[in-house]
Amino acid sequence: MRTATLGPAERTAALARMAEKELDILVVGGGVVGAGTALDAATRGLSTGIVEARDWASGTSSRSSKLIHGGLRYLEMLDFALVREALKERGLLTQRLAPHLVKPVPFLYPLQHRGWERIYAGSGVALYDVMAISSGHGRGLPHHRHLSRRHALRIAPSLKKDALVGALQYYDAQVDDARYVATLVKTAAAYGALAANRARVVGFLREGERVVGARVRDVEGGREYEVHAKQVVNATGVWTDDTQALIGERGQFHVRASKGIHLVVPRDRIHSTSGLILRTEKSVLFVIPWGRHWIVGTTDTDWDLDKAHPAASSADIDYLLEHVNSVLAVPLTRDDVEGVYAGLRPLLAGESEATSKLSREHTVAHPVPGLVVVAGGKYTTYRVMAKDAVDEAVHGLDHRVADCVTEEVPLAGAEGYHALWNARAHIAARSGLHVVRIEHLLNRYGALTEELLQLVAADASLGEPLAAADDYLRAEIVYAASHEGARHLDDVLTRRTRISIETFDRGTRSAREAAELMAPVLGWDKDQIEKEVEHYEKRVEAERESQRQPDDLTADAARLGAPDIVPL
């Protein structure tokens, strides 16, 4: 397949073209469900546009646990249909759709009771494996195994000896969630979708009751566009109710936000070759391997404050540390925490007050003619949600539309990935980069790695790592701005890379170098570079301040101390 470039010129052209001719489908929202919906529509041959008010994946879709999983917890809740559906999607993603981005990861479940717990938990994990295989896409991951305490402690020496009597080990998968969404958008654009981030819907176009498009404001330039579409899909996640309010409709369901926070700590703070899953009084806690780091999470609490910047409080951080330390021989402290991030899950509101009991299933509705709403769900099943949304939208089109084909459409970079992985030593020799660097690029860009190597061939300095974040090459910063739609420093340090959570300085020491690399691509002068760096530093300080506050209300107030938009 040909690849698409999401650079500044392409963004400007996409907005102009959206306003020129009526689209079949306009998708509002650039998270994983919106991006998936755009790809689904475009690959059915529909003229498609997608707009996002901020950056791709800037909301929930960059702040998840970064797992692609069936959800053992949902199995315990007897939600077999959701688990089966998610396990099928996990298999598709690891084997066919995005093997360069979605990777198997092992988890250790410590058993604390002799006899009955091994039978109970073992039966659940065995059923998990059987359901994966029965989905037709479960053979890519190893099966679970039972471990003695001695064997478990060899795998995870950091565990307290008295924290377990034995263990189970099973496999799920993980993904860089924000990178995945950016790749989805690139793939949709390659199939003809028009994509523009920093483009906010400020109102809907109406003909009587019918929605016939949207008024879209270019947040960067200030210009407003009228984009006409036969069907508009609202895929705005936790902002679903706010978007519905633009047409004076609350809709047929209500979306509540549940906050989940995660900590990032260096890999050497926990000695283990496997991730961990621990039971808590409310839910489960994951300790997830993440390159040279661990991600520890998550919490599950109601949130009704600022949706754009959910804040982690000191109490949230203490909760995670307390629970993970209950099984660690050497406890983690605040000083071990490199990064903290908070995200909001869009949950379909039910009668239960506990957000961990609210539905992770999704719903599609057609509240008024011309407008489809999709909400709820979980990251793993985004493709099914997208299919259901487009299926609903095509009912309002006046011509026959092909069925969904995304089960057979690999994402950009997937085709040829395995062959390139096998040839990584040759690629390293040809490019002059170390083979470890090539592996890093292949696991982030797949077959698109060649586009980054072309940048390095043209300017050898781009093959050097960032001075204060040496996991990433300078070429990746340039590529994010020229090919992946990054418009601001925050986009690059927080989402195209994960420097903001993987370094103790939260990316501030890399800010100036990254801004200077982005400047030629985006046309920034010295004043704009200064504004970008200053804005990023203020954001980091506001987040740090929020994490010192005792509760949600004070944490939210502290986080709002930083401006939302970089001045131009």
Coordinates of C-alpha atoms in Angstrom, one line a residue:
M1 CA 0.0 0.0 0.0
R2 CA 1.1 3.6 -0.6
T3 CA 1.8 5.5 2.6
A4 CA 0.4 8.9 3.5
T5 CA 2.2 11.9 4.9
L6 CA 0.5 13.9 7.7
G7 CA 2.6 17.1 7.5
P8 CA 1.5 20.7 7.8
A9 CA 0.8 21.1 4.1
E10 CA -1.3 18.0 4.0
R11 CA -3.3 19.2 7.0
T12 CA -4.1 22.5 5.4
A13 CA -5.1 20.8 2.1
A14 CA -7.3 18.3 4.0
L15 CA -9.3 21.1 5.7
A16 CA -9.8 22.9 2.4
R17 CA -10.9 19.7 0.6
M18 CA -13.3 18.8 3.3
A19 CA -15.1 22.2 2.8
E20 CA -15.2 21.8 -1.0
K21 CA -17.4 18.8 -1.5
E22 CA -19.9 16.9 0.6
L23 CA -18.4 13.9 2.3
D24 CA -20.1 10.6 2.9
I25 CA -18.8 10.4 6.5
L26 CA -17.4 13.0 8.8
V27 CA -15.9 11.6 12.0
V28 CA -15.6 13.9 15.0
G29 CA -12.9 12.8 17.4
G30 CA -9.3 11.6 16.9
G31 CA -9.0 8.9 19.5
V32 CA -8.7 5.2 18.7
V33 CA -12.4 4.8 18.0
G34 CA -12.6 7.9 15.8
A35 CA -9.4 6.9 13.9
G36 CA -10.7 3.4 13.5
T37 CA -14.0 4.6 12.2
A38 CA -12.3 6.8 9.6
L39 CA -10.2 3.8 8.4
D40 CA -13.3 1.6 8.3
A41 CA -15.3 4.1 6.3
A42 CA -12.4 4.9 3.9
T43 CA -11.7 1.2 3.2
R44 CA -15.4 0.7 2.2
G45 CA -14.9 3.3 -0.5
L46 CA -16.7 6.1 1.3
S47 CA -15.4 9.7 1.1
T48 CA -14.3 10.3 4.6
G49 CA -13.0 13.1 6.8
I50 CA -11.8 13.1 10.4
V51 CA -11.3 16.1 12.6
E52 CA -9.8 16.3 16.1
A53 CA -9.9 19.4 18.4
R54 CA -6.5 18.8 19.9
D55 CA -3.9 16.2 18.9
W56 CA -4.5 12.7 17.7
A57 CA -5.0 10.5 20.8
S58 CA -4.6 13.5 23.1
G59 CA -7.5 12.3 25.4
T60 CA -8.1 8.8 26.7
S61 CA -6.3 7.0 23.9
S62 CA -2.8 8.1 25.0
R63 CA -3.4 7.5 28.7
S64 CA -4.4 3.9 28.9
S65 CA -2.7 0.9 30.6
K66 CA -1.3 0.2 27.1
L67 CA -2.6 -3.3 27.1
I68 CA -4.4 -5.2 24.4
H69 CA -6.2 -7.8 26.4
G70 CA -9.4 -9.9 26.8
G71 CA -9.8 -8.8 30.4
L72 CA -9.5 -11.6 32.9
R73 CA -11.5 -9.4 35.3
Y74 CA -14.5 -9.4 32.9
L75 CA -14.3 -13.2 32.8
E76 CA -14.7 -13.2 36.5
M77 CA -17.8 -10.9 36.0
L78 CA -19.1 -13.6 33.6
D79 CA -19.0 -11.2 30.7
F80 CA -18.0 -14.0 28.3
A81 CA -19.1 -12.2 25.1
L82 CA -16.9 -9.1 25.8
V83 CA -13.9 -11.3 26.6
R84 CA -14.3 -13.5 23.5
E85 CA -14.7 -10.4 21.3
A86 CA -11.6 -8.8 22.9
L87 CA -9.5 -12.0 22.6
K88 CA -10.3 -12.2 18.9
E89 CA -9.2 -8.6 18.4
R90 CA -6.0 -9.3 20.4
G91 CA -5.2 -12.1 18.0
L92 CA -5.9 -10.1 14.9
L93 CA -3.7 -7.2 16.1
T94 CA -0.7 -9.3 17.1
Q95 CA -0.8 -11.6 14.1
R96 CA -2.2 -9.7 11.1
L97 CA -3.1 -6.0 11.6
A98 CA -0.2 -4.5 13.6
P99 CA 2.5 -7.0 14.6
H100 CA 5.1 -4.2 14.6
L101 CA 3.1 -2.3 17.3
V102 CA 1.3 -5.0 19.4
K103 CA 3.5 -7.4 21.2
P104 CA 2.9 -10.4 23.6
V105 CA 3.7 -9.7 27.2
P106 CA 3.8 -12.3 30.1
F107 CA 2.1 -11.7 33.4
L108 CA 2.6 -13.4 36.7
Y109 CA -0.4 -13.8 39.1
P110 CA 0.8 -14.5 42.6
L111 CA -1.3 -17.0 44.5
Q112 CA -1.8 -16.3 48.2
H113 CA -4.0 -19.2 49.3
R114 CA -3.2 -22.9 49.0
G115 CA -5.5 -25.3 47.2
W116 CA -8.7 -23.5 46.2
E117 CA -7.1 -20.4 44.7
R118 CA -5.0 -22.3 42.3
I119 CA -8.0 -24.3 41.1
Y120 CA -10.2 -21.1 40.9
A121 CA -7.7 -18.8 39.2
G122 CA -6.2 -21.7 37.1
S123 CA -9.6 -22.6 35.7
G124 CA -10.2 -18.9 34.8
V125 CA -6.8 -18.6 33.0
A126 CA -7.4 -21.9 31.2
L127 CA -10.8 -20.7 30.0
Y128 CA -9.1 -17.5 28.8
D129 CA -6.7 -19.5 26.7
V130 CA -9.5 -21.8 25.3
M131 CA -11.6 -18.8 24.4
A132 CA -8.6 -17.2 22.6
I133 CA -8.0 -20.3 20.5
S134 CA -11.7 -20.8 19.8
S135 CA -11.8 -17.2 18.4
G136 CA -9.5 -18.5 15.6
H137 CA -6.8 -16.0 16.4
G138 CA -5.3 -17.3 19.7
R139 CA -2.4 -19.4 18.6
G140 CA 0.2 -16.5 18.5
L141 CA 0.6 -16.3 22.3
P142 CA 2.0 -19.0 24.6
H143 CA -0.4 -20.8 26.9
H144 CA -0.6 -20.2 30.7
R145 CA 1.4 -22.3 33.1
H146 CA 1.3 -23.2 36.8
L147 CA 4.4 -22.2 38.9
S148 CA 5.7 -23.2 42.3
R149 CA 6.7 -20.5 44.7
R150 CA 10.4 -21.2 44.0
H151 CA 9.9 -21.0 40.2
A152 CA 7.9 -17.8 40.5
L153 CA 10.6 -16.2 42.6
R154 CA 13.2 -17.1 40.0
I155 CA 11.1 -15.2 37.4
A156 CA 10.3 -12.3 39.8
P157 CA 13.0 -12.1 42.5
S158 CA 11.6 -8.7 43.7
L159 CA 8.5 -10.4 45.2
K160 CA 8.4 -11.0 49.0
K161 CA 8.7 -14.6 49.7
D162 CA 5.7 -14.5 52.0
A163 CA 3.6 -12.7 49.4
L164 CA 2.8 -15.9 47.5
V165 CA 2.5 -19.6 47.8
G166 CA 2.8 -20.2 44.0
A167 CA 1.8 -18.4 40.8
L168 CA 0.2 -18.6 37.4
Q169 CA 1.8 -17.1 34.3
Y170 CA -0.2 -16.1 31.3
Y171 CA 0.2 -13.9 28.3
D172 CA -1.6 -10.8 26.9
A173 CA -0.4 -8.1 24.6
Q174 CA 0.7 -4.4 24.9
V175 CA 0.9 -1.4 22.6
D176 CA 2.1 2.2 22.6
D177 CA -1.5 3.5 22.5
A178 CA -0.8 7.0 21.1
R179 CA 1.6 5.7 18.4
Y180 CA -1.1 3.2 17.4
V181 CA -3.7 5.9 16.9
A182 CA -1.3 8.0 14.8
T183 CA -0.6 5.0 12.7
L184 CA -4.4 4.4 12.3
V185 CA -4.8 7.9 11.1
K186 CA -1.9 7.5 8.6
T187 CA -3.5 4.3 7.3
A188 CA -6.9 5.9 6.9
A189 CA -5.2 8.8 5.0
A190 CA -3.4 6.3 2.7
Y191 CA -6.9 5.0 1.8
G192 CA -8.2 8.4 1.0
A193 CA -9.5 9.8 4.3
L194 CA -8.9 13.6 4.8
A195 CA -7.5 14.1 8.3
A196 CA -6.9 17.3 10.3
N197 CA -6.0 17.7 14.0
R198 CA -6.2 21.0 15.9
A199 CA -9.6 21.4 14.1
R200 CA -12.5 21.8 16.5
V201 CA -16.2 21.2 15.8
V202 CA -18.0 24.3 17.1
G203 CA -21.4 23.5 15.8
F204 CA -23.4 21.3 13.6
L205 CA -25.0 22.2 10.3
R206 CA -28.8 21.4 10.2
E207 CA -31.5 21.2 7.6
G208 CA -34.6 20.9 9.8
E209 CA -34.0 18.1 12.2
R210 CA -31.3 16.5 10.1
V211 CA -27.6 17.0 10.7
V212 CA -25.9 17.7 7.4
G213 CA -22.3 18.5 8.5
A214 CA -20.3 20.5 11.0
R215 CA -18.7 23.9 11.4
V216 CA -15.0 23.3 12.0
R217 CA -12.6 25.9 13.4
D218 CA -8.9 25.6 12.6
V219 CA -7.5 26.1 16.1
E220 CA -4.1 27.1 14.6
G221 CA -5.2 29.7 12.0
G222 CA -8.6 30.7 13.3
R223 CA -10.4 30.1 10.0
E224 CA -13.8 28.4 10.1
Y225 CA -15.0 25.8 7.6
E226 CA -18.4 24.4 6.8
V227 CA -17.9 20.7 6.2
H228 CA -21.0 19.0 4.7
A229 CA -21.5 15.3 5.1
K230 CA -24.3 12.8 4.6
Q231 CA -23.5 11.3 8.0
V232 CA -21.6 12.6 11.0
V233 CA -20.1 10.2 13.5
N234 CA -19.6 11.5 17.1
A235 CA -16.7 9.5 18.5
T236 CA -15.6 11.9 21.2
G237 CA -15.3 9.5 24.1
V238 CA -15.6 11.3 27.5
W239 CA -16.7 14.4 25.5
T240 CA -19.7 12.6 24.0
D241 CA -22.3 14.5 26.1
D242 CA -20.6 17.9 25.3
T243 CA -20.6 17.2 21.6
Q244 CA -24.3 16.1 21.7
A245 CA -25.1 19.4 23.5
L246 CA -24.1 21.2 20.3
I247 CA -27.3 20.0 18.8
G248 CA -29.3 20.4 22.0
E249 CA -29.5 16.6 22.5
R250 CA -28.3 14.7 25.5
G251 CA -28.8 11.5 23.5
Q252 CA -30.1 8.1 24.5
F253 CA -27.4 7.4 27.0
H254 CA -25.0 9.2 29.3
V255 CA -21.2 8.8 29.3
R256 CA -19.4 9.1 32.7
A257 CA -15.7 9.6 33.2
S258 CA -13.7 7.3 35.4
K259 CA -10.1 8.4 36.2
G260 CA -7.2 5.9 36.0
I261 CA -3.7 6.9 36.9
H262 CA -0.4 5.2 36.2
L263 CA 3.1 5.5 37.5
V264 CA 6.3 4.9 35.5
V265 CA 9.4 3.6 37.3
P266 CA 12.8 2.5 36.0
R267 CA 13.2 -1.2 35.1
D268 CA 15.9 -1.7 37.7
R269 CA 13.6 -0.9 40.6
I270 CA 11.7 -4.1 40.2
H271 CA 13.7 -7.3 39.3
S272 CA 11.4 -9.5 37.2
T273 CA 11.3 -10.9 33.7
S274 CA 7.5 -10.9 33.7
G275 CA 4.8 -8.4 34.3
L276 CA 2.6 -8.8 37.4
I277 CA -1.1 -8.7 38.0
L278 CA -2.3 -8.2 41.6
R279 CA -5.8 -8.3 43.0
T280 CA -6.9 -5.2 45.0
E281 CA -10.1 -4.6 47.0
K282 CA -11.7 -2.9 44.1
S283 CA -10.2 -4.3 40.9
V284 CA -6.7 -5.4 39.8
L285 CA -3.3 -3.7 39.6
F286 CA -0.9 -4.3 36.8
V287 CA 2.9 -3.9 36.8
I288 CA 3.7 -3.8 33.1
P289 CA 7.1 -4.1 31.4
W290 CA 7.7 -1.0 29.2
G291 CA 11.1 -0.9 27.6
R292 CA 13.6 0.3 30.2
H293 CA 10.7 1.0 32.6
W294 CA 7.6 -0.4 34.4
I295 CA 4.1 1.0 34.2
V296 CA 2.2 0.5 37.5
G297 CA -1.6 1.0 37.4
T298 CA -4.4 1.7 37.6
T299 CA -7.0 3.4 39.8
D300 CA -10.7 3.6 39.0
T301 CA -12.5 6.6 40.5
D302 CA -15.2 8.9 39.4
W303 CA -14.1 12.2 37.8
D304 CA -16.3 15.2 37.0
L305 CA -13.7 18.0 36.8
D306 CA -11.6 19.1 33.7
K307 CA -11.8 16.5 31.0
A308 CA -8.9 17.8 28.9
H309 CA -6.3 17.5 31.7
P310 CA -7.3 14.9 34.4
A311 CA -5.0 15.3 37.3
A312 CA -3.3 12.7 39.5
S313 CA -3.4 13.6 43.2
S314 CA -1.0 12.7 45.9
A315 CA -3.6 10.3 47.3
D316 CA -3.8 8.5 43.9
I317 CA 0.0 8.0 43.8
D318 CA 0.0 6.8 47.4
Y319 CA -2.7 4.3 46.6
L320 CA -0.7 2.7 43.8
L321 CA 2.6 2.7 45.8
E322 CA 0.8 1.1 48.8
H323 CA -0.7 -1.7 46.8
V324 CA 2.4 -2.6 44.7
N325 CA 4.6 -2.4 47.8
S326 CA 2.5 -5.0 49.5
V327 CA 4.2 -7.7 47.4
L328 CA 7.6 -6.1 46.8
A329 CA 10.6 -7.1 48.9
V330 CA 12.2 -3.6 48.4
P331 CA 9.4 -1.1 48.4
L332 CA 9.1 1.7 45.8
T333 CA 9.2 5.3 47.0
R334 CA 8.1 8.6 45.5
D335 CA 11.8 9.1 44.5
D336 CA 11.5 6.1 42.2
V337 CA 8.7 7.6 40.1
E338 CA 9.9 8.9 36.8
G339 CA 6.5 9.7 35.3
V340 CA 2.8 9.9 36.2
Y341 CA -0.1 10.1 33.8
A342 CA -3.9 10.2 34.3
G343 CA -6.6 9.3 31.8
L344 CA -10.4 9.1 31.7
R345 CA -12.3 6.0 30.7
P346 CA -15.6 6.7 28.9
L347 CA -18.2 4.5 30.7
L348 CA -21.8 4.1 29.8
A349 CA -23.6 5.2 32.9
G350 CA -25.5 2.5 34.8
E351 CA -27.3 2.4 38.1
S352 CA -24.2 1.3 40.0
E353 CA -22.3 4.1 41.8
A354 CA -18.9 2.2 41.5
T355 CA -17.2 3.1 38.3
S356 CA -15.4 -0.2 38.2
K357 CA -18.8 -1.8 37.8
L358 CA -20.0 0.4 35.0
S359 CA -20.1 -1.1 31.5
R360 CA -17.0 -1.4 29.3
E361 CA -19.3 -2.5 26.5
H362 CA -20.1 0.0 23.7
T363 CA -23.3 1.4 22.3
V364 CA -24.1 3.0 18.9
A365 CA -27.1 5.2 18.5
H366 CA -28.7 7.4 15.8
P367 CA -30.3 10.2 18.0
V368 CA -31.2 12.5 15.1
P369 CA -31.1 11.9 11.3
G370 CA -27.6 12.4 10.0
L371 CA -25.8 11.9 13.3
V372 CA -24.4 8.6 14.7
V373 CA -23.0 8.4 18.2
V374 CA -20.6 5.6 19.4
A375 CA -19.5 5.5 23.0
G376 CA -18.2 3.2 25.7
G377 CA -16.1 0.2 24.9
K378 CA -12.4 -0.5 25.5
Y379 CA -9.3 0.2 23.5
T380 CA -8.8 -3.5 22.5
T381 CA -12.2 -3.6 20.7
Y382 CA -12.0 -0.3 18.9
R383 CA -12.2 -2.0 15.5
V384 CA -15.6 -3.6 16.4
M385 CA -16.9 -0.3 17.7
A386 CA -15.8 1.4 14.4
K387 CA -17.5 -1.3 12.3
D388 CA -20.7 -0.9 14.3
A389 CA -20.6 2.9 13.9
V390 CA -20.1 2.8 10.2
D391 CA -22.7 0.0 9.8
E392 CA -25.2 2.4 11.5
A393 CA -24.1 5.4 9.4
V394 CA -24.5 3.6 6.1
H395 CA -28.2 3.1 6.8
G396 CA -28.5 6.9 6.1
L397 CA -26.7 6.8 2.8
D398 CA -28.6 6.5 -0.5
H399 CA -26.4 3.9 -2.1
R400 CA -25.2 0.4 -1.4
V401 CA -22.0 0.3 0.6
A402 CA -19.5 -2.6 0.9
D403 CA -19.2 -4.5 4.1
C404 CA -16.4 -3.9 6.7
V405 CA -13.0 -5.1 5.5
T406 CA -10.7 -3.9 8.4
E407 CA -10.2 -7.4 9.6
E408 CA -8.0 -7.8 6.5
V409 CA -6.4 -4.4 6.3
P410 CA -2.9 -4.2 8.0
L411 CA -1.9 -0.9 9.4
A412 CA 0.8 1.3 7.8
G413 CA 4.2 -0.4 8.5
A414 CA 2.8 -3.9 9.1
E415 CA 3.4 -5.3 5.6
G416 CA 6.9 -6.6 5.3
Y417 CA 7.7 -6.1 9.0
H418 CA 8.7 -9.7 9.7
A419 CA 11.0 -9.8 6.7
L420 CA 12.7 -6.5 7.8
W421 CA 13.0 -7.8 11.3
N422 CA 14.9 -10.8 10.0
A423 CA 17.1 -8.5 8.0
R424 CA 17.8 -6.0 10.8
A425 CA 21.5 -6.8 11.0
H426 CA 21.9 -6.0 7.2
I427 CA 19.8 -2.8 7.6
A428 CA 22.1 -1.8 10.5
A429 CA 25.2 -2.3 8.4
R430 CA 23.7 -0.4 5.5
S431 CA 22.5 2.5 7.5
G432 CA 25.5 2.8 9.9
L433 CA 23.2 2.6 12.9
H434 CA 23.5 0.0 15.7
V435 CA 21.2 -3.0 15.3
V436 CA 19.6 -2.1 18.6
R437 CA 18.5 1.2 17.1
I438 CA 17.1 -0.6 14.0
E439 CA 15.1 -2.9 16.3
H440 CA 13.8 0.2 18.2
L441 CA 12.7 1.8 14.9
L442 CA 11.1 -1.4 13.5
N443 CA 9.0 -1.8 16.7
R444 CA 7.7 1.7 16.4
Y445 CA 7.4 2.2 12.6
G446 CA 7.6 -1.2 11.0
A447 CA 8.2 -1.1 7.3
L448 CA 8.0 2.8 7.5
T449 CA 11.5 2.6 9.2
E450 CA 12.9 3.2 5.7
E451 CA 11.4 6.7 5.7
L452 CA 13.4 7.6 8.8
L453 CA 16.5 6.1 7.5
Q454 CA 16.2 8.3 4.4
L455 CA 16.2 11.3 6.8
V456 CA 19.4 10.0 8.4
A457 CA 21.0 9.4 5.1
A458 CA 20.3 13.0 4.1
D459 CA 21.5 14.4 7.5
A460 CA 23.8 12.1 9.6
S461 CA 23.2 14.2 12.7
L462 CA 19.6 12.9 12.8
G463 CA 21.0 9.4 13.4
E464 CA 22.2 10.6 16.8
P465 CA 20.1 10.1 20.0
L466 CA 18.6 13.0 21.8
A467 CA 21.0 14.2 24.4
A468 CA 18.7 13.9 27.4
A469 CA 16.5 11.0 26.1
D470 CA 18.8 8.6 24.4
D471 CA 16.2 6.0 23.7
Y472 CA 15.0 8.1 20.8
L473 CA 16.8 9.3 17.7
R474 CA 16.7 12.9 16.5
A475 CA 15.2 11.7 13.2
E476 CA 12.1 10.6 15.1
I477 CA 11.4 14.2 16.3
V478 CA 11.7 15.5 12.7
Y479 CA 9.5 12.7 11.4
A480 CA 6.8 13.3 14.0
A481 CA 6.4 16.8 12.6
S482 CA 6.8 16.1 8.9
H483 CA 4.9 12.8 8.6
E484 CA 2.8 12.2 11.7
G485 CA 0.8 15.4 12.3
A486 CA 2.7 16.7 15.3
R487 CA 2.0 20.4 15.6
H488 CA 3.5 21.3 18.9
L489 CA 6.3 20.3 21.2
D490 CA 3.9 18.6 23.6
D491 CA 2.6 16.4 20.8
V492 CA 6.1 15.0 20.3
L493 CA 7.3 14.6 23.8
T494 CA 4.0 13.3 25.2
R495 CA 2.5 11.2 22.3
R496 CA 4.8 10.6 19.3
T497 CA 7.5 9.7 21.8
R498 CA 6.9 9.0 25.5
I499 CA 9.8 11.1 26.8
S500 CA 7.4 13.0 29.1
I501 CA 6.8 9.9 31.3
E502 CA 10.1 8.0 30.7
T503 CA 12.6 10.5 32.1
F504 CA 12.8 11.9 35.6
D505 CA 12.9 15.5 34.2
R506 CA 9.6 14.7 32.4
G507 CA 11.1 15.8 29.1
T508 CA 12.1 19.3 30.1
R509 CA 15.8 18.7 29.3
S510 CA 14.9 17.5 25.8
A511 CA 12.4 20.3 25.1
R512 CA 14.7 22.8 23.5
E513 CA 16.6 20.2 21.3
A514 CA 13.2 18.8 20.1
A515 CA 11.7 22.2 19.4
E516 CA 14.8 23.2 17.3
L517 CA 14.4 20.0 15.3
M518 CA 10.7 20.7 14.7
A519 CA 11.2 24.3 13.8
P520 CA 12.3 24.0 10.2
V521 CA 9.4 21.6 9.4
L522 CA 6.7 23.8 11.0
G523 CA 8.1 27.2 10.1
W524 CA 8.9 28.3 13.7
D525 CA 11.1 31.3 14.3
K526 CA 13.2 31.8 17.5
D527 CA 10.2 33.4 19.3
Q528 CA 8.0 30.5 18.6
I529 CA 10.6 28.0 19.8
E530 CA 10.8 29.9 23.1
K531 CA 7.0 29.9 23.4
E532 CA 6.9 26.1 22.8
V533 CA 9.6 25.4 25.3
E534 CA 8.0 27.7 27.9
H535 CA 4.6 26.3 27.4
Y536 CA 5.9 22.7 27.8
E537 CA 7.8 23.6 31.0
K538 CA 4.7 25.3 32.5
R539 CA 2.7 22.2 31.7
V540 CA 5.2 19.9 33.4
E541 CA 5.4 22.1 36.5
A542 CA 1.6 22.3 36.7
E543 CA 1.4 18.5 36.6
R544 CA 4.1 18.2 39.2
E545 CA 2.2 20.6 41.5
S546 CA -1.1 18.7 41.0
Q547 CA 0.7 15.5 42.1
R548 CA 1.6 17.2 45.4
Q549 CA -2.1 18.0 46.1
P550 CA -4.1 15.9 48.5
D551 CA -7.3 15.3 46.5
D552 CA -8.9 15.7 43.1
L553 CA -10.3 19.2 43.6
T554 CA -6.9 20.7 44.6
A555 CA -5.0 18.6 42.0
D556 CA -7.4 19.8 39.2
A557 CA -7.0 23.5 40.3
A558 CA -3.2 23.1 40.2
R559 CA -3.1 21.4 36.8
L560 CA -5.3 24.2 35.3
G561 CA -2.5 26.6 36.3
A562 CA -0.9 26.0 32.9
P563 CA -2.4 27.4 29.7
D564 CA -4.0 24.9 27.3
I565 CA -2.9 26.3 24.0
V566 CA 0.5 27.4 22.8
P567 CA 0.4 31.1 21.7
L568 CA 1.3 31.6 18.0

